[in-house]
């Protein structure tokens, strides 16, 4: 199954949750997964729900620059010159938004990974079940992940498997393999349609056959929906720097914007740092004047802070899961 293969690729790469242990009491039980490699990437996310709700993270010190692999995602975009004071204000606002969105993407990835592992333990043949996609949405103190199938004769998609996650643990699940399947709600159906709209775009991942697709819940019933298509990791210790796209889908289902966050394929080799604090990795992004949510996500995915040389002329920035800030050589 294509969607499951991509998500499990994240787990093998290290963007998996620390555990699927259940809460005490009477939670739903999940069979123990096979032995895994040491956890990386999202180990710092302790509250998935708060991240899905885009809450701002606390500040932290940015890393110092040390030599590491570099790559360039593509040609530079035009740069607008503004007064220094205004530039500083704009940069600060951009940094906060990028950090919140990057953490949100990582939280969606985590919830999807937990849900996928649980679904595979209870649905023996996802292809026969007709599963074509998944969504992660916050509800109260939980995150709900729904795996859905296409509706018949133009009807809304229907739920095949639902799982509730609290604190990184599965607490409830519902399976709809036989009988009448409940349709997705209007909010979920919009998100599923937004995801489907990006399938028709002429976007191609760097390595692997399929994107990891993350649909960001809209801010309101009529608000646009952002869909991220991110290239998967294909080898342990190597992360794709290119083949990442962001598209915005309007209320009527049309694609109103589509941007290559990093179009040119490149590879970031991450050295093992067993028993030591992960040192920063340095990359070059000439296409963006400032680090983006993709860099925050990459810092969490690789479990390494980044030093990003962005824009023209080059400016250096420290990027972690909690902040972006300028740094000096």
CSV table of C-alpha atoms in Angstrom, one decimal:
chain,number,residue,atom,x,y,z
A,1,UNK,CA,0.0,0.0,0.0
A,2,UNK,CA,1.6,3.2,-1.1
A,3,UNK,CA,0.5,5.5,1.7
A,4,UNK,CA,1.6,3.0,4.3
A,5,UNK,CA,5.0,2.3,2.7
A,6,UNK,CA,5.9,6.0,2.8
A,7,UNK,CA,5.0,6.4,6.4
A,8,UNK,CA,6.9,3.3,7.5
A,9,UNK,CA,9.9,4.7,5.6
A,10,UNK,CA,9.8,7.6,8.1
A,11,UNK,CA,9.9,5.1,10.9
A,12,UNK,CA,12.8,3.3,9.5
A,13,UNK,CA,14.6,6.6,9.0
A,14,UNK,CA,14.0,7.7,12.6
A,15,UNK,CA,10.9,10.0,12.4
A,16,UNK,CA,8.9,7.5,14.5
A,17,UNK,CA,7.5,7.9,18.0
A,18,UNK,CA,9.4,6.5,20.9
A,19,UNK,CA,6.8,3.9,21.7
A,20,UNK,CA,3.2,2.8,21.3
A,21,UNK,CA,2.7,1.8,24.9
A,22,UNK,CA,-0.8,2.2,26.1
A,23,UNK,CA,-2.1,4.2,29.1
A,24,UNK,CA,-2.8,2.4,32.3
A,25,UNK,CA,-6.5,1.4,32.9
A,26,UNK,CA,-8.4,0.0,29.9
A,27,UNK,CA,-6.8,1.4,26.8
A,28,UNK,CA,-6.7,-0.3,23.5
A,29,UNK,CA,-3.8,-2.7,23.1
A,30,UNK,CA,-1.3,-2.7,20.2
A,31,UNK,CA,1.0,-5.7,19.5
A,32,UNK,CA,4.6,-4.9,20.3
A,33,UNK,CA,6.5,-3.8,17.2
A,34,UNK,CA,9.7,-5.4,15.9
A,35,UNK,CA,12.9,-4.2,17.5
A,36,UNK,CA,13.7,-0.7,16.2
A,37,UNK,CA,16.8,1.3,15.6
A,38,UNK,CA,17.6,4.0,18.2
A,39,UNK,CA,14.9,6.7,18.1
A,40,UNK,CA,15.7,10.0,16.5
A,41,UNK,CA,14.0,13.0,15.1
A,42,UNK,CA,10.8,13.5,17.1
A,43,UNK,CA,11.9,12.4,20.5
A,44,UNK,CA,11.5,16.0,21.8
A,45,UNK,CA,7.8,16.2,20.9
A,46,UNK,CA,6.1,15.4,24.2
A,47,UNK,CA,2.7,16.8,23.5
A,48,UNK,CA,1.4,16.0,20.0
A,49,UNK,CA,-1.9,17.8,20.5
A,50,UNK,CA,-0.3,21.1,21.4
A,51,UNK,CA,1.9,20.9,18.2
A,52,UNK,CA,-1.1,20.1,16.0
A,53,UNK,CA,-2.7,23.2,17.4
A,54,UNK,CA,0.3,25.3,16.3
A,55,UNK,CA,1.1,26.5,19.9
A,56,UNK,CA,4.4,28.5,19.9
A,57,UNK,CA,7.4,26.6,21.4
A,58,UNK,CA,9.8,27.9,24.1
A,59,UNK,CA,12.9,29.7,23.0
A,60,UNK,CA,16.3,28.0,23.0
A,61,UNK,CA,19.9,28.8,22.2
A,62,UNK,CA,20.9,28.4,18.6
A,63,UNK,CA,23.8,26.2,17.7
A,64,UNK,CA,27.3,27.3,16.8
A,65,UNK,CA,28.4,26.6,13.2
A,66,UNK,CA,30.6,23.6,12.5
A,67,UNK,CA,31.5,22.0,9.1
A,68,UNK,CA,29.0,19.6,7.7
A,69,UNK,CA,27.6,18.5,4.4
A,70,UNK,CA,26.2,21.2,2.1
A,71,UNK,CA,23.7,21.2,-0.7
A,72,UNK,CA,21.9,23.8,-2.8
A,73,UNK,CA,18.2,23.3,-3.6
A,74,UNK,CA,18.0,25.6,-6.6
A,75,UNK,CA,18.1,29.1,-8.1
A,76,UNK,CA,17.6,32.1,-5.9
A,77,UNK,CA,14.3,33.9,-5.7
A,78,UNK,CA,14.2,37.7,-6.0
A,79,UNK,CA,15.1,39.5,-2.8
A,80,UNK,CA,13.3,42.7,-1.8
A,81,UNK,CA,15.4,45.4,0.0
A,82,UNK,CA,13.6,47.0,3.0
A,83,UNK,CA,14.8,49.2,5.9
A,84,UNK,CA,16.9,47.4,8.5
A,85,UNK,CA,14.4,47.9,11.3
A,86,UNK,CA,11.5,46.7,9.3
A,87,UNK,CA,13.6,43.8,8.0
A,88,UNK,CA,14.3,42.7,11.6
A,89,UNK,CA,10.6,42.7,12.4
A,90,UNK,CA,9.7,40.8,9.3
A,91,UNK,CA,12.4,38.3,10.0
A,92,UNK,CA,11.2,37.7,13.5
A,93,UNK,CA,7.6,37.1,12.4
A,94,UNK,CA,8.8,34.8,9.7
A,95,UNK,CA,10.9,32.8,12.1
A,96,UNK,CA,8.0,32.3,14.6
A,97,UNK,CA,5.7,31.2,11.8
A,98,UNK,CA,8.3,28.8,10.3
A,99,UNK,CA,9.0,27.2,13.6
A,100,UNK,CA,5.3,26.7,14.5
A,101,UNK,CA,4.6,25.2,11.0
A,102,UNK,CA,7.7,23.0,11.1
A,103,UNK,CA,6.8,21.6,14.4
A,104,UNK,CA,3.2,21.1,13.2
A,105,UNK,CA,4.5,19.1,10.2
A,106,UNK,CA,6.6,16.9,12.5
A,107,UNK,CA,3.6,16.4,14.8
A,108,UNK,CA,1.4,15.3,11.9
A,109,UNK,CA,4.2,12.9,10.8
A,110,UNK,CA,4.3,11.5,14.3
A,111,UNK,CA,0.6,11.0,14.6
A,112,UNK,CA,0.4,9.4,11.2
A,113,UNK,CA,3.2,7.0,12.1
A,114,UNK,CA,1.6,5.9,15.3
A,115,UNK,CA,-1.7,5.5,13.5
A,116,UNK,CA,-0.2,3.6,10.6
A,117,UNK,CA,1.6,1.1,12.9
A,118,UNK,CA,-1.6,0.5,14.8
A,119,UNK,CA,-3.7,0.2,11.6
A,120,UNK,CA,-1.4,-2.4,10.2
A,121,UNK,CA,-1.7,-4.4,13.3
A,122,UNK,CA,-5.4,-4.7,12.9
A,123,UNK,CA,-6.1,-4.5,9.2
A,124,UNK,CA,-4.6,-7.5,7.5
A,125,UNK,CA,-4.9,-6.2,3.9
A,126,UNK,CA,-5.1,-2.4,3.6
A,127,UNK,CA,-5.2,-2.6,-0.2
A,128,UNK,CA,-8.3,-4.8,-0.1
A,129,UNK,CA,-9.9,-2.5,2.4
A,130,UNK,CA,-9.5,0.3,-0.2
A,131,UNK,CA,-7.5,2.7,2.0
A,132,UNK,CA,-6.3,5.6,-0.2
A,133,UNK,CA,-5.2,8.2,2.4
A,134,UNK,CA,-5.0,9.3,6.0
A,135,UNK,CA,-5.5,12.6,7.9
A,136,UNK,CA,-4.5,13.7,11.4
A,137,UNK,CA,-6.8,16.2,13.3
A,138,UNK,CA,-6.8,17.5,16.9
A,139,UNK,CA,-9.8,16.9,19.1
A,140,UNK,CA,-9.9,18.0,22.7
A,141,UNK,CA,-6.7,16.5,24.3
A,142,UNK,CA,-6.3,13.9,21.6
A,143,UNK,CA,-5.2,13.6,18.0
A,144,UNK,CA,-7.5,11.5,15.7
A,145,UNK,CA,-6.0,9.8,12.7
A,146,UNK,CA,-8.4,8.5,10.1
A,147,UNK,CA,-7.6,6.2,7.2
A,148,UNK,CA,-10.2,6.5,4.5
A,149,UNK,CA,-11.4,5.0,1.2
A,150,UNK,CA,-12.9,6.7,-1.8
A,151,UNK,CA,-16.6,7.0,-1.8
A,152,UNK,CA,-18.8,5.2,-4.3
A,153,UNK,CA,-20.3,7.1,-7.3
A,154,UNK,CA,-18.9,10.5,-6.2
A,155,UNK,CA,-19.9,10.2,-2.6
A,156,UNK,CA,-17.6,11.6,0.1
A,157,UNK,CA,-14.8,9.3,1.2
A,158,UNK,CA,-15.6,6.8,4.0
A,159,UNK,CA,-13.7,5.9,7.1
A,160,UNK,CA,-12.0,2.5,7.2
A,161,UNK,CA,-10.0,2.9,10.4
A,162,UNK,CA,-9.9,5.5,13.2
A,163,UNK,CA,-7.5,5.8,16.0
A,164,UNK,CA,-7.2,8.3,18.9
A,165,UNK,CA,-3.8,9.2,20.2
A,166,UNK,CA,-3.1,10.9,23.6
A,167,UNK,CA,0.4,11.7,24.6
A,168,UNK,CA,1.9,9.5,21.9
A,169,UNK,CA,-0.2,6.5,22.8
A,170,UNK,CA,-3.1,4.8,21.2
A,171,UNK,CA,-6.2,5.0,23.5
A,172,UNK,CA,-9.1,4.1,21.2
A,173,UNK,CA,-9.7,2.6,17.8
A,174,UNK,CA,-12.6,1.9,15.5
A,175,UNK,CA,-12.5,-0.4,12.5
A,176,UNK,CA,-15.0,-0.4,9.6
A,177,UNK,CA,-14.1,-3.3,7.4
A,178,UNK,CA,-17.6,-4.7,7.0
A,179,UNK,CA,-21.0,-3.3,6.7
A,180,UNK,CA,-21.7,0.4,6.1
A,181,UNK,CA,-18.8,2.7,6.5
A,182,UNK,CA,-19.4,6.1,8.0
A,183,UNK,CA,-18.6,9.0,5.6
A,184,UNK,CA,-15.9,11.5,6.5
A,185,UNK,CA,-17.3,14.7,8.1
A,186,UNK,CA,-17.3,17.9,6.0
A,187,UNK,CA,-14.0,19.1,7.5
A,188,UNK,CA,-12.3,15.8,6.9
A,189,UNK,CA,-13.8,15.5,3.4
A,190,UNK,CA,-12.3,18.9,2.5
A,191,UNK,CA,-8.9,17.8,3.7
A,192,UNK,CA,-9.1,14.5,1.7
A,193,UNK,CA,-10.1,16.5,-1.4
A,194,UNK,CA,-7.2,18.9,-0.9
A,195,UNK,CA,-4.8,15.9,-0.7
A,196,UNK,CA,-6.3,14.4,-3.9
A,197,UNK,CA,-5.9,17.8,-5.7
A,198,UNK,CA,-2.1,17.6,-5.3
A,199,UNK,CA,-1.9,14.2,-6.9
A,200,UNK,CA,-2.6,15.8,-10.3
A,201,UNK,CA,0.3,18.3,-9.9
A,202,UNK,CA,3.5,17.7,-11.9
A,203,UNK,CA,5.6,17.1,-8.8
A,204,UNK,CA,8.1,14.3,-8.4
A,205,UNK,CA,10.0,13.1,-5.3
A,206,UNK,CA,13.7,12.8,-5.0
A,207,UNK,CA,14.2,9.1,-4.4
A,208,UNK,CA,11.4,6.7,-3.8
A,209,UNK,CA,8.2,6.4,-5.8
A,210,UNK,CA,5.8,8.3,-3.5
A,211,UNK,CA,5.7,11.5,-1.4
A,212,UNK,CA,5.0,11.6,2.3
A,213,UNK,CA,1.9,13.8,2.2
A,214,UNK,CA,0.9,15.9,5.2
A,215,UNK,CA,-2.4,17.8,5.1
A,216,UNK,CA,-2.6,20.8,7.5
A,217,UNK,CA,-6.0,21.2,9.2
A,218,UNK,CA,-7.5,24.5,8.0
A,219,UNK,CA,-8.0,27.4,10.4
A,220,UNK,CA,-11.8,27.5,9.7
A,221,UNK,CA,-14.6,25.9,7.6
A,222,UNK,CA,-13.8,28.1,4.6
A,223,UNK,CA,-10.1,28.6,5.1
A,224,UNK,CA,-7.6,27.4,2.5
A,225,UNK,CA,-5.8,24.1,3.2
A,226,UNK,CA,-2.0,23.6,2.9
A,227,UNK,CA,-0.7,20.3,1.6
A,228,UNK,CA,2.9,19.3,1.9
A,229,UNK,CA,4.5,16.7,-0.4
A,230,UNK,CA,7.9,15.7,1.0
A,231,UNK,CA,10.4,13.3,-0.5
A,232,UNK,CA,10.9,10.2,1.6
A,233,UNK,CA,14.1,9.0,3.1
A,234,UNK,CA,15.5,6.0,1.1
A,235,UNK,CA,18.6,5.1,3.1
A,236,UNK,CA,19.5,5.2,6.7
A,237,UNK,CA,21.7,8.2,7.6
A,238,UNK,CA,20.8,10.0,4.4
A,239,UNK,CA,18.1,12.7,4.1
A,240,UNK,CA,16.6,14.3,0.9
A,241,UNK,CA,17.3,18.0,0.7
A,242,UNK,CA,15.1,18.4,-2.4
A,243,UNK,CA,11.8,17.2,-3.9
A,244,UNK,CA,9.7,19.0,-1.3
A,245,UNK,CA,6.5,21.0,-2.3
A,246,UNK,CA,3.8,23.0,-0.6
A,247,UNK,CA,0.4,23.6,-2.2
A,248,UNK,CA,-2.5,25.7,-1.1
A,249,UNK,CA,-6.1,24.5,-1.9
A,250,UNK,CA,-9.0,27.0,-1.9
A,251,UNK,CA,-12.5,26.3,-0.5
A,252,UNK,CA,-13.7,25.4,-4.0
A,253,UNK,CA,-11.0,22.7,-4.3
A,254,UNK,CA,-8.8,24.6,-6.8
A,255,UNK,CA,-5.0,24.8,-6.3
A,256,UNK,CA,-4.4,28.5,-5.8
A,257,UNK,CA,-0.6,28.3,-5.1
A,258,UNK,CA,2.1,25.7,-5.4
A,259,UNK,CA,5.7,26.2,-4.3
A,260,UNK,CA,8.8,24.2,-4.5
A,261,UNK,CA,10.2,24.4,-1.0
A,262,UNK,CA,13.3,22.7,-2.4
A,263,UNK,CA,13.1,21.5,-6.0
A,264,UNK,CA,16.6,20.3,-6.8
A,265,UNK,CA,17.5,16.9,-5.5
A,266,UNK,CA,20.3,16.7,-3.0
A,267,UNK,CA,21.4,14.4,-0.2
A,268,UNK,CA,22.3,15.3,3.4
A,269,UNK,CA,24.5,12.6,4.9
A,270,UNK,CA,24.2,12.6,8.7
A,271,UNK,CA,27.0,11.1,10.7
A,272,UNK,CA,26.3,8.8,13.6
A,273,UNK,CA,26.9,10.6,17.0
A,274,UNK,CA,26.3,7.8,19.5
A,275,UNK,CA,26.9,8.8,23.1
A,276,UNK,CA,27.4,12.5,22.1
A,277,UNK,CA,25.3,15.5,21.6
A,278,UNK,CA,24.2,15.9,18.0
A,279,UNK,CA,26.3,18.6,16.4
A,280,UNK,CA,24.8,21.1,13.9
A,281,UNK,CA,24.7,20.3,10.2
A,282,UNK,CA,25.4,23.0,7.6
A,283,UNK,CA,23.4,23.3,4.4
A,284,UNK,CA,23.1,26.0,1.8
A,285,UNK,CA,19.7,27.3,0.5
A,286,UNK,CA,20.3,30.0,-2.1
A,287,UNK,CA,16.6,29.9,-3.2
A,288,UNK,CA,15.3,31.3,0.1
A,289,UNK,CA,16.3,34.5,1.8
A,290,UNK,CA,15.4,33.0,5.2
A,291,UNK,CA,15.1,29.5,6.6
A,292,UNK,CA,11.6,28.0,6.2
A,293,UNK,CA,9.4,25.5,7.9
A,294,UNK,CA,11.2,22.8,5.9
A,295,UNK,CA,14.4,23.5,7.7
A,296,UNK,CA,12.7,23.2,11.1
A,297,UNK,CA,11.2,19.9,10.0
A,298,UNK,CA,14.6,18.7,8.7
A,299,UNK,CA,16.2,19.6,12.1
A,300,UNK,CA,13.6,17.4,13.8
A,301,UNK,CA,13.8,14.7,11.2
A,302,UNK,CA,17.6,14.4,11.4
A,303,UNK,CA,17.7,15.0,15.1
A,304,UNK,CA,20.4,17.6,14.5
A,305,UNK,CA,20.4,21.4,14.7
A,306,UNK,CA,21.1,23.1,11.3
A,307,UNK,CA,23.2,26.0,10.2
A,308,UNK,CA,21.5,27.3,7.1
A,309,UNK,CA,23.3,29.6,4.7
A,310,UNK,CA,20.4,31.3,3.0
A,311,UNK,CA,19.8,33.8,0.3
A,312,UNK,CA,22.1,36.2,-1.6
A,313,UNK,CA,24.2,37.6,-0.1
A,314,UNK,CA,24.6,34.7,2.2
A,315,UNK,CA,23.3,35.0,5.8
A,316,UNK,CA,23.8,32.3,8.4
A,317,UNK,CA,21.0,31.1,10.7
A,318,UNK,CA,20.8,28.5,13.4
A,319,UNK,CA,17.7,26.3,13.1
A,320,UNK,CA,16.4,23.9,15.8
A,321,UNK,CA,13.0,22.5,16.7
A,322,UNK,CA,12.4,25.5,18.9
A,323,UNK,CA,13.9,28.6,17.1
A,324,UNK,CA,15.6,30.2,14.2
A,325,UNK,CA,18.1,33.0,14.8
A,326,UNK,CA,20.9,34.6,13.0
A,327,UNK,CA,24.4,33.4,13.8
A,328,UNK,CA,28.0,34.6,13.0
A,329,UNK,CA,30.9,32.6,11.6
